[in-house]
Coordinates of C-alpha atoms in Angstrom, one line a residue:
N786 CA 0.0 0.0 0.0
S787 CA 2.8 2.4 0.9
M788 CA 4.5 1.7 -2.4
T789 CA 1.3 2.2 -4.3
R790 CA 0.7 5.6 -2.6
S791 CA 4.3 6.6 -3.3
L792 CA 3.9 5.7 -7.0
E793 CA 0.6 7.7 -7.2
T794 CA 2.2 10.7 -5.6
S795 CA 5.1 10.5 -8.0
R796 CA 2.7 10.2 -10.9
D797 CA 0.7 13.2 -9.8
E798 CA 3.9 15.2 -9.4
L799 CA 5.0 14.2 -12.9
L800 CA 1.6 15.2 -14.3
A801 CA 1.8 18.6 -12.6
Q802 CA 5.3 19.2 -13.9
N803 CA 4.2 18.2 -17.4
E804 CA 1.4 20.7 -17.3
L805 CA 3.8 23.4 -16.1
L806 CA 6.1 22.6 -19.0
R807 CA 3.2 22.8 -21.5
E808 CA 2.2 26.1 -20.1
S809 CA 5.7 27.4 -20.3
E810 CA 5.9 26.3 -24.0
R811 CA 2.6 28.1 -24.7
H812 CA 4.0 31.3 -23.1
Q813 CA 7.2 30.9 -25.2
R814 CA 5.1 30.5 -28.4
D815 CA 3.1 33.6 -27.5
L816 CA 6.2 35.6 -26.8
I817 CA 7.8 34.6 -30.1
G818 CA 4.5 35.5 -31.9
M819 CA 4.5 38.9 -30.2
V820 CA 8.1 39.6 -31.0
S821 CA 7.6 38.6 -34.7
H822 CA 4.5 40.8 -35.0
E823 CA 6.1 43.8 -33.2
L824 CA 9.3 43.7 -35.3
R825 CA 7.5 43.2 -38.6
T826 CA 5.9 46.7 -38.9
P827 CA 9.0 48.9 -38.3
L828 CA 11.2 46.6 -40.4
A829 CA 8.7 46.8 -43.3
A830 CA 8.8 50.6 -43.1
V831 CA 12.6 50.7 -43.1
L832 CA 12.8 48.3 -46.1
G833 CA 10.0 50.0 -48.0
F834 CA 11.2 53.5 -47.7
T835 CA 14.8 52.5 -48.3
A836 CA 13.7 50.8 -51.5
L837 CA 11.7 53.9 -52.6
L838 CA 14.8 56.1 -52.0
L839 CA 17.0 53.7 -54.0
Q840 CA 14.6 53.4 -56.9
R841 CA 13.5 57.0 -57.5
D842 CA 14.8 60.5 -57.3
F843 CA 12.9 62.7 -54.8
G844 CA 13.1 66.3 -54.0
V845 CA 15.1 67.3 -50.9
E846 CA 12.1 67.8 -48.6
E847 CA 10.5 64.5 -49.6
R848 CA 13.8 62.6 -49.3
R849 CA 14.3 64.1 -45.9
R850 CA 10.8 63.1 -44.7
Y851 CA 11.4 59.5 -45.8
L852 CA 14.8 59.5 -44.1
E853 CA 13.2 60.7 -40.9
I854 CA 10.6 57.9 -41.1
I855 CA 13.5 55.4 -41.6
D856 CA 15.4 56.9 -38.7
T857 CA 12.3 56.8 -36.4
Q858 CA 11.5 53.2 -37.3
A859 CA 15.1 52.0 -37.0
R860 CA 15.3 53.6 -33.5
R861 CA 12.0 51.8 -32.7
L862 CA 13.5 48.5 -33.8
A863 CA 16.5 49.1 -31.6
R864 CA 14.3 49.8 -28.6
L865 CA 12.0 46.8 -29.3
A866 CA 15.1 44.5 -29.6
G867 CA 16.3 45.8 -26.3
D868 CA 12.9 45.2 -24.7
F869 CA 12.6 41.7 -26.0
L870 CA 16.1 40.8 -24.9
D871 CA 15.5 42.2 -21.5
V872 CA 15.9 39.4 -19.0
Q873 CA 13.0 40.7 -16.9
L874 CA 10.6 40.4 -19.9
L875 CA 11.7 36.9 -20.6
E876 CA 11.3 35.9 -17.0
G877 CA 7.8 37.5 -16.9
G878 CA 8.8 40.6 -15.0
G879 CA 7.1 42.9 -17.6
L880 CA 8.2 46.1 -19.2
T881 CA 8.9 49.4 -17.6
L882 CA 6.7 52.2 -19.0
V883 CA 8.5 55.4 -19.7
L884 CA 5.9 58.1 -19.0
E885 CA 6.2 61.5 -20.6
Q886 CA 4.0 64.2 -22.0
F887 CA 3.6 64.4 -25.8
D888 CA 1.2 65.2 -28.5
L889 CA -0.8 62.0 -29.3
G890 CA -2.2 63.7 -32.4
E891 CA 1.4 64.0 -33.8
L892 CA 2.1 60.4 -33.0
V893 CA -1.1 59.3 -34.9
R894 CA -0.1 61.6 -37.8
E895 CA 3.4 60.0 -37.9
Q896 CA 2.1 56.4 -37.8
T897 CA -0.5 57.3 -40.5
R898 CA 2.2 58.8 -42.7
L899 CA 4.3 55.7 -42.2
F900 CA 1.5 53.4 -43.5
F901 CA 0.1 55.6 -46.3
T902 CA 3.1 57.4 -47.9
G903 CA 3.5 56.1 -51.4
Q904 CA 3.2 52.3 -50.8
S905 CA -0.4 51.6 -49.8
E906 CA -3.2 50.7 -52.2
H907 CA -5.6 52.1 -49.6
T908 CA -6.8 55.6 -49.1
H909 CA -7.1 57.2 -45.7
E910 CA -8.9 59.9 -43.9
L911 CA -7.1 61.5 -41.0
V912 CA -9.2 63.5 -38.6
L913 CA -7.3 65.3 -35.8
P914 CA -8.1 68.3 -33.7
E915 CA -6.3 71.5 -34.6
E916 CA -5.0 71.9 -31.0
P917 CA -2.4 69.3 -29.6
V918 CA -3.8 66.3 -27.9
I919 CA -1.4 66.1 -24.9
V920 CA -1.2 62.8 -23.0
H921 CA 1.0 61.5 -20.2
A922 CA 2.0 58.0 -21.4
D923 CA 4.7 55.8 -22.9
R924 CA 5.2 57.1 -26.4
D925 CA 6.8 53.9 -27.8
R926 CA 4.1 51.7 -26.5
L927 CA 1.4 53.8 -27.9
S928 CA 3.3 53.9 -31.2
Q929 CA 3.2 50.1 -31.2
V930 CA -0.5 50.1 -30.5
V931 CA -1.4 52.6 -33.2
G932 CA 1.0 50.9 -35.6
N933 CA -0.7 47.5 -34.9
L934 CA -4.1 49.0 -35.5
L935 CA -3.1 50.5 -38.8
S936 CA -1.2 47.4 -39.9
N937 CA -4.3 45.2 -39.2
A938 CA -6.5 47.7 -41.0
V939 CA -4.3 47.7 -44.1
K940 CA -3.9 43.9 -43.9
Y941 CA -7.6 43.1 -43.6
S942 CA -9.2 45.8 -45.7
P943 CA -10.0 45.2 -49.4
D944 CA -7.5 47.0 -51.7
G945 CA -8.6 50.5 -52.6
G946 CA -10.6 50.7 -49.3
T947 CA -10.7 53.7 -47.1
I948 CA -9.2 53.6 -43.6
A949 CA -10.4 56.3 -41.3
V950 CA -7.9 57.4 -38.6
G951 CA -8.6 59.9 -35.8
A952 CA -7.9 61.1 -32.3
Q953 CA -10.0 63.3 -30.1
A954 CA -9.9 64.6 -26.5
R955 CA -13.1 65.0 -24.5
D956 CA -13.6 65.4 -20.8
G957 CA -10.1 64.3 -19.8
T958 CA -10.2 61.2 -22.0
V959 CA -8.4 60.7 -25.3
R960 CA -9.7 58.3 -27.9
V961 CA -7.8 57.0 -31.0
S962 CA -9.8 55.3 -33.6
V963 CA -9.0 53.3 -36.7
A964 CA -11.9 52.1 -38.8
D965 CA -11.6 50.1 -42.0
Q966 CA -13.8 48.3 -44.5
G967 CA -12.7 44.8 -43.6
L968 CA -14.8 41.9 -42.5
G969 CA -14.1 42.6 -38.8
I970 CA -13.5 40.1 -36.0
P971 CA -15.8 37.0 -36.1
P972 CA -18.4 37.2 -33.3
E973 CA -17.1 34.0 -31.6
E974 CA -13.7 35.6 -31.2
L975 CA -14.9 38.9 -29.6
P976 CA -14.9 37.4 -26.0
R977 CA -11.2 36.7 -26.4
L978 CA -10.4 40.5 -26.8

């Protein structure tokens, strides 16, 4: 009886360890998927605008604007690589937010320019207030969020479709919106958001 109980205890411990390993593998797959998704957007921008500059002659101002986009996205890639290599992140410690005041409207304008300057088959409507939309937040993280929304809108909208992008401040709350003409999220997936 003692031996049977010992074997059952060992079996239960092995099953629990097995489940922990499976959960760890799921987290690792999720992290790899997130890294892949987050790096793809700025990398595509760097490659796309570099290709444009190499293939065509642009005026000084337009060339400078494209180089600024490449510089911004290359710096974003460097920060993302640093974040993903951070031991705390890999150990589940999370990221540290760098809070600062900035104009969210300008960030939305930058990200929109990135996705719709010369290489998109989509049209866009950008609606921003004339006055700055000042927020106190982590600029890089919000760039990622807006970039992901725009990337998904471009990816899942029919070619030639219009993507509406906007930001507004009201009663101490700021709202950023990205609306496209895609099929949307299937109803059965909505609870997972």
